[in-house]
Amino acid sequence: MTDTLLFTNIDEPGLNTIDVYLARGGYEQLGRALKMEREDLITELSGSGLRGRGGAGFPMGRKASFIPKGDMQKYVVCNADESEPGTFKDRELIQKNPHQLIEGLIIAAYAIDATINYIYIRGEYDQQADILDAAIAEARERGFLGEKILGSDFSVQLELSRGAGAYICGEETGLLDSLEGKRGNPRLKPPFPANEGLFNGPTLINNVETLSAIPSIIKLGAEGYAAIGVKDSSGTKLVSISGNVERPGNYEIELGTSSRELIYDLAGGPVDGRAIKCWFPGGSSTPVLTADDLDIGYDYDSIAAAGSMLGSGAIIVVDETQSVVELAYKLAKFYSHESCGKCTPCREGTAWTFHMVERIKEGTATPMDLDIMAAVQEQIIGHCLCVLGDAMAMPIGSLIAKFRDEFEAEIETNRNERERKLAEEFAAAEVEIEGISA
Amino acid sequence: MADAQRHVARFTNDSRIPGWDRAADLTKEPAVVPDAATTEVPAELRAAIEDAVRRFPVGDSAFIPALYAVQEQYGWCSPEGIEQAASVLARTPAALTAVATFYDMFRMEPLGRKTVYVCTNISCSLCGADELLEALEAELGEAPDVHIRGFECLGACDIAPMASVNGIYVGPIGLDQVPELARQIVAGDDPLPAKQLIKRPCADPKVAEK
Ligand SMILES: Cc1cc2nc3c(=O)[nH]c(=O)nc-3n(C[C@H](O)[C@H](O)[C@H](O)COP(=O)(O)O)c2cc1C
Ligand code: SF4
Ligand code: FES
């Protein structure tokens, strides 16, 4: 594929300003969408096969069709929290082409008749939030936001809201609570946000990349868009490739491209010709795959068939020199820090897993601990309110399953090392303990 | 040796949970909504909070912007600042504190205003982030008004290992650049201008072709 949709003109200087965006045909698709009947527009979005790009991969048009009709206040909330480790695609879209997102969001808002809308951006994206704020102000000034836009009878508002550092606010209901000014604790579902979301109103929540794809869908038509990619994974996808590769970065690919091509041809593969130990296909929350899985197509169903998930489209490559224990340590540390604490299996399970990996590192673990650790992961999966718990349990479970010997070897090495040090300490202190000698 | 066997961190009074060692003062009445007529609030702080209130249909939604405004005013979410914000929002200080403590970017102690987050999550640590954090901490030492900490994935794994200096993303940072970066942080200069993310072109070759 040589063509780009989301990344078209992305590095053009000034694309973040409305004049350049308009000169490149910006907001034309909004004009066309406003002339369509709402139902036809939703049919068009469904027909494109666009699936959510935030993690769960739920069909976007179908989600929009769940929003009840009627004259209650409805909302579109754009999820720009982007905090899944390894993911940085939304950042590039917001920073370089904020109007594409705004245009897509207004089209979605029109489709479900939402007059009040929000973009929730993670607090750390300070520079990007300033750019987006300026873009929203421009769109308002030029009449793309506000009362009766472009001569239609649709009035629409959009506000930017900044988070303040919490991974869980990327989970859609945690995000809603945060937007309502609370601690970002996920809600019990159902009710789903489509029925009862922000301020109890029907709410359509979509990721930045999902909404940014909408103008291209209107432009190409549902069929034109669906023709790109493979069955049940239509369109282009931004992949964030990072970790041990030569050329980390965001790449726009046609869904279904081979994973090897992404990692080796686009990102240059691991440095110094090292081999790949494992890779996360969709952010740190997805089960790891190995070098044997490199030839699978990068699309929702193929990655699922290989036992993992496409997630947010973030590939993290780990080369052969890295320790799996260290990986598990970073994972457990992250999820235990970010667990909101609402459900016991997640709050305790992530913390215990972290302490158990710490024990491996300290040399106080035994191989039996691995079984306990694996069992803890199984007890987390499916037993929590949101999937943050699973998001740790799945990759750690997969690491233990696929690299058990490495864990065992490291447990052994670290234990021996610790015993050697203790023996030295005892010898130095002239203490004698049966069974331990220097 | 006793130390080596202690896996669980302990805080004051042998508490396992930070904060739980601070006992409630039972002689004090619970804090009520501060009286707006008698609570003095700096004009900028009031203006910032009132602006936030206007942007949402429900007042509580202004909590996070209000806390940012307090932090901007005092350098941290000080009890005094929270009291003032509570008076403008007509909520109890506890309601605001409860929200503030949930989020990593709110400082509940008077730490430095110059904030440096070094990402130590997976992609960055695969590229040497732990060493970077250690080196930068050592280089900064006890520099006044600087608050440095390891942070979760900042959404910039393409420039690993990286740091956010007062919201400006820089990377990849080589260990040889640590002294220069530390000097810029202390002096309040633009951090590593050539390495700022905002100036980085897209990696995708299809973009460059055009
Ligand atoms: C713990 C957790 C974190 C999440 N973080 C994000 C995120 O940062 N950005 C995002 O778009 N979706 C995130 N999601 C997924 C959202 O819950 C939701 O599925 C998504 O925003 C829906 O938009 P989409 O259908 O366009 O993908 C997260 C989910 C969970 C469980
Ligand atoms: S699974 Fe974890 S993060 Fe999600 S609601 Fe439960 S405790 Fe909170
Ligand atoms: S892992 Fe460091 S920015 Fe993502």
Tab-separated table of N, CA, C and O in Angstrom, chain A residues 9-97:
chain	number	residue	atom	x	y	z
A	9	ASN	N	-0.558	14.147	4.417
A	9	ASN	CA	-0.019	15.501	4.683
A	9	ASN	C	0.447	15.715	6.121
A	9	ASN	O	0.615	16.854	6.550
A	10	ILE	N	0.625	14.639	6.894
A	10	ILE	CA	0.811	14.800	8.337
A	10	ILE	C	2.008	15.682	8.704
A	10	ILE	O	1.971	16.396	9.702
A	11	ASP	N	3.061	15.643	7.898
A	11	ASP	CA	4.226	16.458	8.252
A	11	ASP	C	4.231	17.818	7.560
A	11	ASP	O	5.219	18.542	7.597
A	12	GLU	N	3.142	18.157	6.928
A	12	GLU	CA	3.088	19.467	6.279
A	12	GLU	C	3.082	20.553	7.358
A	12	GLU	O	2.260	20.543	8.271
A	13	PRO	N	4.014	21.506	7.236
A	13	PRO	CA	4.060	22.548	8.272
A	13	PRO	C	2.723	23.287	8.344
A	13	PRO	O	2.131	23.612	7.320
A	14	GLY	N	2.233	23.506	9.540
A	14	GLY	CA	1.002	24.286	9.713
A	14	GLY	C	-0.278	23.503	9.511
A	14	GLY	O	-1.370	24.077	9.576
A	15	LEU	N	-0.190	22.172	9.280
A	15	LEU	CA	-1.423	21.397	9.087
A	15	LEU	C	-2.336	21.490	10.312
A	15	LEU	O	-3.542	21.320	10.213
A	16	ASN	N	-1.721	21.790	11.470
A	16	ASN	CA	-2.528	21.913	12.689
A	16	ASN	C	-3.370	23.189	12.707
A	16	ASN	O	-4.242	23.343	13.544
A	17	THR	N	-3.122	24.079	11.763
A	17	THR	CA	-3.933	25.303	11.723
A	17	THR	C	-5.051	25.132	10.703
A	17	THR	O	-4.928	24.377	9.736
A	18	ILE	N	-6.122	25.851	10.899
A	18	ILE	CA	-7.316	25.596	10.093
A	18	ILE	C	-7.125	26.007	8.632
A	18	ILE	O	-7.687	25.384	7.734
A	19	ASP	N	-6.300	27.018	8.381
A	19	ASP	CA	-6.143	27.459	6.997
A	19	ASP	C	-5.524	26.378	6.128
A	19	ASP	O	-5.999	26.095	5.029
A	20	VAL	N	-4.449	25.784	6.639
A	20	VAL	CA	-3.802	24.726	5.870
A	20	VAL	C	-4.738	23.526	5.751
A	20	VAL	O	-4.874	22.927	4.681
A	21	TYR	N	-5.430	23.208	6.833
A	21	TYR	CA	-6.332	22.053	6.790
A	21	TYR	C	-7.439	22.286	5.752
A	21	TYR	O	-7.766	21.397	4.965
A	22	LEU	N	-7.972	23.486	5.730
A	22	LEU	CA	-9.020	23.800	4.750
A	22	LEU	C	-8.474	23.730	3.334
A	22	LEU	O	-9.115	23.206	2.421
A	23	ALA	N	-7.251	24.224	3.151
A	23	ALA	CA	-6.639	24.203	1.821
A	23	ALA	C	-6.451	22.773	1.327
A	23	ALA	O	-6.386	22.523	0.125
A	24	ARG	N	-6.341	21.833	2.239
A	24	ARG	CA	-6.187	20.421	1.852
A	24	ARG	C	-7.536	19.707	1.821
A	24	ARG	O	-7.618	18.502	1.955
A	25	GLY	N	-8.593	20.458	1.721
A	25	GLY	CA	-9.919	19.832	1.616
A	25	GLY	C	-10.579	19.552	2.947
A	25	GLY	O	-11.555	18.796	3.017
A	26	GLY	N	-10.046	20.134	3.994
A	26	GLY	CA	-10.591	19.888	5.326
A	26	GLY	C	-12.020	20.398	5.475
A	26	GLY	O	-12.410	21.378	4.841
A	27	TYR	N	-12.775	19.745	6.312
A	27	TYR	CA	-14.159	20.048	6.649
A	27	TYR	C	-15.134	19.879	5.479
A	27	TYR	O	-16.320	20.122	5.614
A	28	GLU	N	-14.625	19.441	4.291
A	28	GLU	CA	-15.553	19.166	3.181
A	28	GLU	C	-16.445	17.977	3.507
A	28	GLU	O	-17.626	17.942	3.163
A	29	GLN	N	-15.848	16.969	4.165
A	29	GLN	CA	-16.632	15.767	4.472
A	29	GLN	C	-17.697	16.076	5.514
A	29	GLN	O	-18.768	15.478	5.489
A	30	LEU	N	-17.423	17.030	6.390
A	30	LEU	CA	-18.435	17.431	7.370
A	30	LEU	C	-19.631	18.010	6.624
A	30	LEU	O	-20.782	17.671	6.899
A	31	GLY	N	-19.339	18.857	5.636
A	31	GLY	CA	-20.407	19.456	4.840
A	31	GLY	C	-21.257	18.376	4.179
A	31	GLY	O	-22.492	18.440	4.187
A	32	ARG	N	-20.590	17.359	3.624
A	32	ARG	CA	-21.341	16.280	2.959
A	32	ARG	C	-22.165	15.487	3.975
A	32	ARG	O	-23.313	15.149	3.701
A	33	ALA	N	-21.542	15.208	5.131
A	33	ALA	CA	-22.241	14.392	6.140
A	33	ALA	C	-23.493	15.103	6.639
A	33	ALA	O	-24.533	14.477	6.856
A	34	LEU	N	-23.401	16.429	6.792
A	34	LEU	CA	-24.545	17.176	7.329
A	34	LEU	C	-25.736	17.140	6.372
A	34	LEU	O	-26.867	17.397	6.771
A	35	LYS	N	-25.465	16.824	5.108
A	35	LYS	CA	-26.570	16.749	4.139
A	35	LYS	C	-27.213	15.365	4.130
A	35	LYS	O	-28.214	15.141	3.465
A	36	MET	N	-26.580	14.418	4.860
A	36	MET	CA	-27.129	13.066	4.880
A	36	MET	C	-28.140	12.928	6.010
A	36	MET	O	-28.083	13.639	7.003
A	37	GLU	N	-29.048	11.973	5.859
A	37	GLU	CA	-29.934	11.620	6.964
A	37	GLU	C	-29.092	10.925	8.023
A	37	GLU	O	-28.177	10.171	7.695
A	38	ARG	N	-29.443	11.133	9.294
A	38	ARG	CA	-28.654	10.515	10.373
A	38	ARG	C	-28.561	8.999	10.219
A	38	ARG	O	-27.515	8.405	10.387
A	39	GLU	N	-29.671	8.367	9.891
A	39	GLU	CA	-29.677	6.904	9.776
A	39	GLU	C	-28.743	6.435	8.675
A	39	GLU	O	-28.020	5.449	8.836
A	40	ASP	N	-28.775	7.146	7.549
A	40	ASP	CA	-27.913	6.762	6.428
A	40	ASP	C	-26.452	6.909	6.827
A	40	ASP	O	-25.600	6.111	6.431
A	41	LEU	N	-26.176	7.945	7.599
A	41	LEU	CA	-24.809	8.185	8.037
A	41	LEU	C	-24.327	7.035	8.922
A	41	LEU	O	-23.223	6.506	8.754
A	42	ILE	N	-25.192	6.611	9.838
A	42	ILE	CA	-24.811	5.493	10.717
A	42	ILE	C	-24.654	4.209	9.894
A	42	ILE	O	-23.725	3.428	10.108
A	43	THR	N	-25.531	4.020	8.914
A	43	THR	CA	-25.397	2.849	8.035
A	43	THR	C	-24.060	2.894	7.302
A	43	THR	O	-23.381	1.873	7.142
A	44	GLU	N	-23.687	4.084	6.873
A	44	GLU	CA	-22.421	4.268	6.163
A	44	GLU	C	-21.245	3.900	7.089
A	44	GLU	O	-20.330	3.180	6.695
A	45	LEU	N	-21.304	4.396	8.325
A	45	LEU	CA	-20.224	4.103	9.274
A	45	LEU	C	-20.168	2.598	9.568
A	45	LEU	O	-19.091	2.005	9.626
A	46	SER	N	-21.333	1.979	9.719
A	46	SER	CA	-21.353	0.532	9.967
A	46	SER	C	-20.797	-0.217	8.764
A	46	SER	O	-19.995	-1.144	8.906
A	47	GLY	N	-21.228	0.214	7.593
A	47	GLY	CA	-20.814	-0.470	6.365
A	47	GLY	C	-19.324	-0.407	6.106
A	47	GLY	O	-18.755	-1.273	5.432
A	48	SER	N	-18.675	0.617	6.654
A	48	SER	CA	-17.232	0.754	6.438
A	48	SER	C	-16.465	-0.330	7.181
A	48	SER	O	-15.313	-0.611	6.873
A	49	GLY	N	-17.090	-0.928	8.189
A	49	GLY	CA	-16.408	-1.962	8.975
A	49	GLY	C	-15.387	-1.412	9.946
A	49	GLY	O	-14.633	-2.172	10.549
A	50	LEU	N	-15.356	-0.093	10.117
A	50	LEU	CA	-14.383	0.510	11.046
A	50	LEU	C	-14.571	-0.038	12.451
A	50	LEU	O	-15.669	0.015	12.999
A	51	ARG	N	-13.494	-0.567	13.014
A	51	ARG	CA	-13.556	-1.065	14.387
A	51	ARG	C	-12.784	-0.129	15.302
A	51	ARG	O	-11.837	0.525	14.883
A	52	GLY	N	-13.226	-0.053	16.561
A	52	GLY	CA	-12.622	0.875	17.515
A	52	GLY	C	-11.127	0.677	17.607
A	52	GLY	O	-10.644	-0.446	17.683
A	53	ARG	N	-10.398	1.777	17.605
A	53	ARG	CA	-8.937	1.707	17.608
A	53	ARG	C	-8.341	1.903	19.000
A	53	ARG	O	-7.139	2.041	19.154
A	54	GLY	N	-9.206	1.958	20.020
A	54	GLY	CA	-8.705	2.235	21.370
A	54	GLY	C	-8.255	1.003	22.123
A	54	GLY	O	-7.491	1.082	23.075
A	55	GLY	N	-8.721	-0.163	21.716
A	55	GLY	CA	-8.313	-1.360	22.441
A	55	GLY	C	-9.252	-2.527	22.243
A	55	GLY	O	-8.839	-3.641	21.959
A	56	ALA	N	-10.561	-2.266	22.359
A	56	ALA	CA	-11.491	-3.388	22.337
A	56	ALA	C	-11.895	-3.798	20.923
A	56	ALA	O	-12.365	-4.909	20.701
A	57	GLY	N	-11.730	-2.911	19.964
A	57	GLY	CA	-12.028	-3.269	18.574
A	57	GLY	C	-13.497	-3.449	18.267
A	57	GLY	O	-13.869	-4.177	17.357
A	58	PHE	N	-14.355	-2.768	19.005
A	58	PHE	CA	-15.796	-2.893	18.779
A	58	PHE	C	-16.197	-2.072	17.547
A	58	PHE	O	-15.730	-0.941	17.380
A	59	PRO	N	-17.072	-2.634	16.681
A	59	PRO	CA	-17.450	-1.885	15.469
A	59	PRO	C	-18.049	-0.522	15.817
A	59	PRO	O	-18.998	-0.427	16.589
A	60	MET	N	-17.479	0.506	15.193
A	60	MET	CA	-17.842	1.879	15.551
A	60	MET	C	-19.289	2.198	15.196
A	60	MET	O	-20.024	2.787	15.996
A	61	GLY	N	-19.692	1.824	13.970
A	61	GLY	CA	-21.047	2.151	13.513
A	61	GLY	C	-22.093	1.463	14.369
A	61	GLY	O	-23.136	2.035	14.693
A	62	ARG	N	-21.788	0.216	14.763
A	62	ARG	CA	-22.745	-0.522	15.581
A	62	ARG	C	-22.921	0.183	16.927
A	62	ARG	O	-24.024	0.334	17.440
A	63	LYS	N	-21.790	0.642	17.501
A	63	LYS	CA	-21.877	1.339	18.789
A	63	LYS	C	-22.733	2.599	18.647
A	63	LYS	O	-23.578	2.887	19.495
A	64	ALA	N	-22.536	3.311	17.520
A	64	ALA	CA	-23.327	4.533	17.305
A	64	ALA	C	-24.810	4.189	17.183
A	64	ALA	O	-25.673	4.951	17.621
A	65	SER	N	-25.103	3.013	16.596
A	65	SER	CA	-26.510	2.647	16.405
A	65	SER	C	-27.193	2.280	17.720
A	65	SER	O	-28.411	2.260	17.810
A	66	PHE	N	-26.407	1.984	18.767
A	66	PHE	CA	-26.995	1.670	20.076
A	66	PHE	C	-27.520	2.906	20.793
A	66	PHE	O	-28.263	2.808	21.760
A	67	ILE	N	-27.076	4.072	20.357
A	67	ILE	CA	-27.490	5.300	21.054
A	67	ILE	C	-28.985	5.513	20.819
A	67	ILE	O	-29.427	5.555	19.675
A	68	PRO	N	-29.749	5.621	21.897
A	68	PRO	CA	-31.191	5.757	21.708
A	68	PRO	C	-31.553	7.038	20.967
A	68	PRO	O	-30.840	8.039	21.051
A	69	LYS	N	-32.637	6.965	20.214
A	69	LYS	CA	-33.151	8.176	19.560
A	69	LYS	C	-33.977	8.908	20.618
A	69	LYS	O	-34.269	8.369	21.670
A	70	GLY	N	-34.345	10.125	20.328
A	70	GLY	CA	-35.129	10.861	21.328
A	70	GLY	C	-34.439	12.170	21.620
A	70	GLY	O	-33.305	12.387	21.194
A	71	ASP	N	-35.109	13.045	22.348
A	71	ASP	CA	-34.514	14.372	22.474
A	71	ASP	C	-33.802	14.610	23.805
A	71	ASP	O	-33.593	15.739	24.208
A	72	MET	N	-33.391	13.529	24.498
A	72	MET	CA	-32.568	13.719	25.694
A	72	MET	C	-31.179	14.236	25.288
A	72	MET	O	-30.792	14.126	24.126
A	73	GLN	N	-30.459	14.794	26.254
A	73	GLN	CA	-29.111	15.277	25.961
A	73	GLN	C	-28.183	14.086	25.719
A	73	GLN	O	-28.091	13.190	26.545
A	74	LYS	N	-27.507	14.088	24.570
A	74	LYS	CA	-26.556	13.011	24.261
A	74	LYS	C	-25.163	13.603	24.121
A	74	LYS	O	-25.006	14.806	23.900
A	75	TYR	N	-24.176	12.718	24.230
A	75	TYR	CA	-22.795	13.200	24.198
A	75	TYR	C	-21.911	12.300	23.347
A	75	TYR	O	-22.117	11.085	23.303
A	76	VAL	N	-20.912	12.904	22.710
A	76	VAL	CA	-19.796	12.119	22.179
A	76	VAL	C	-18.601	12.472	23.047
A	76	VAL	O	-18.349	13.654	23.317
A	77	VAL	N	-17.910	11.454	23.526
A	77	VAL	CA	-16.690	11.701	24.284
A	77	VAL	C	-15.547	11.036	23.548
A	77	VAL	O	-15.607	9.853	23.221
A	78	CYS	N	-14.541	11.834	23.232
A	78	CYS	CA	-13.384	11.265	22.562
A	78	CYS	C	-12.348	10.871	23.612
A	78	CYS	O	-11.948	11.676	24.451
A	79	ASN	N	-11.921	9.634	23.525
A	79	ASN	CA	-10.936	9.108	24.464
A	79	ASN	C	-9.525	9.403	23.933
A	79	ASN	O	-9.047	8.757	23.015
A	80	ALA	N	-8.919	10.438	24.499
A	80	ALA	CA	-7.550	10.802	24.127
A	80	ALA	C	-6.651	10.619	25.340
A	80	ALA	O	-5.706	11.361	25.567
A	81	ASP	N	-6.979	9.600	26.128
A	81	ASP	CA	-6.197	9.370	27.348
A	81	ASP	C	-4.887	8.662	27.024
A	81	ASP	O	-3.928	8.743	27.796
A	82	GLU	N	-4.874	7.957	25.921
A	82	GLU	CA	-3.690	7.220	25.452
A	82	GLU	C	-2.642	6.916	26.525
A	82	GLU	O	-1.612	7.569	26.605
A	83	SER	N	-2.933	5.916	27.340
A	83	SER	CA	-1.929	5.591	28.356
A	83	SER	C	-1.548	4.120	28.367
A	83	SER	O	-0.813	3.683	29.235
A	84	GLU	N	-2.039	3.364	27.390
A	84	GLU	CA	-1.632	1.971	27.279
A	84	GLU	C	-0.140	1.945	26.943
A	84	GLU	O	0.275	2.493	25.927
A	85	PRO	N	0.697	1.323	27.816
A	85	PRO	CA	2.129	1.352	27.527
A	85	PRO	C	2.458	0.857	26.112
A	85	PRO	O	1.947	-0.155	25.662
A	86	GLY	N	3.266	1.628	25.427
A	86	GLY	CA	3.657	1.301	24.063
A	86	GLY	C	2.892	2.079	23.012
A	86	GLY	O	3.257	2.077	21.843
A	87	THR	N	1.836	2.772	23.418
A	87	THR	CA	0.958	3.442	22.451
A	87	THR	C	1.244	4.943	22.382
A	87	THR	O	1.303	5.601	23.422
A	88	PHE	N	1.427	5.439	21.157
A	88	PHE	CA	1.689	6.886	21.032
A	88	PHE	C	1.180	7.423	19.706
A	88	PHE	O	1.653	8.416	19.196
A	89	LYS	N	0.183	6.749	19.138
A	89	LYS	CA	-0.350	7.133	17.832
A	89	LYS	C	-1.280	8.326	17.916
A	89	LYS	O	-1.225	9.230	17.090
A	90	ASP	N	-2.145	8.344	18.952
A	90	ASP	CA	-3.103	9.445	19.077
A	90	ASP	C	-2.364	10.769	19.253
A	90	ASP	O	-2.804	11.810	18.786
A	91	ARG	N	-1.238	10.670	19.932
A	91	ARG	CA	-0.417	11.864	20.163
A	91	ARG	C	-0.016	12.511	18.845
A	91	ARG	O	-0.137	13.725	18.674
A	92	GLU	N	0.431	11.700	17.889
A	92	GLU	CA	0.874	12.263	16.613
A	92	GLU	C	-0.317	12.854	15.845
A	92	GLU	O	-0.202	13.914	15.233
A	93	LEU	N	-1.465	12.181	15.903
A	93	LEU	CA	-2.663	12.696	15.223
A	93	LEU	C	-3.110	14.023	15.825
A	93	LEU	O	-3.459	14.959	15.106
A	94	ILE	N	-3.113	14.101	17.158
A	94	ILE	CA	-3.587	15.318	17.823
A	94	ILE	C	-2.630	16.471	17.559
A	94	ILE	O	-3.029	17.586	17.244
A	95	GLN	N	-1.354	16.163	17.670
A	95	GLN	CA	-0.364	17.221	17.553
A	95	GLN	C	-0.267	17.769	16.133
A	95	GLN	O	-0.142	18.969	15.929
A	96	LYS	N	-0.359	16.872	15.148
A	96	LYS	CA	-0.112	17.319	13.779
A	96	LYS	C	-1.368	17.562	12.965
A	96	LYS	O	-1.356	18.345	12.029
A	97	ASN	N	-2.450	16.851	13.278
A	97	ASN	CA	-3.667	17.043	12.494
A	97	ASN	C	-4.915	17.078	13.383
A	97	ASN	O	-5.825	16.266	13.231
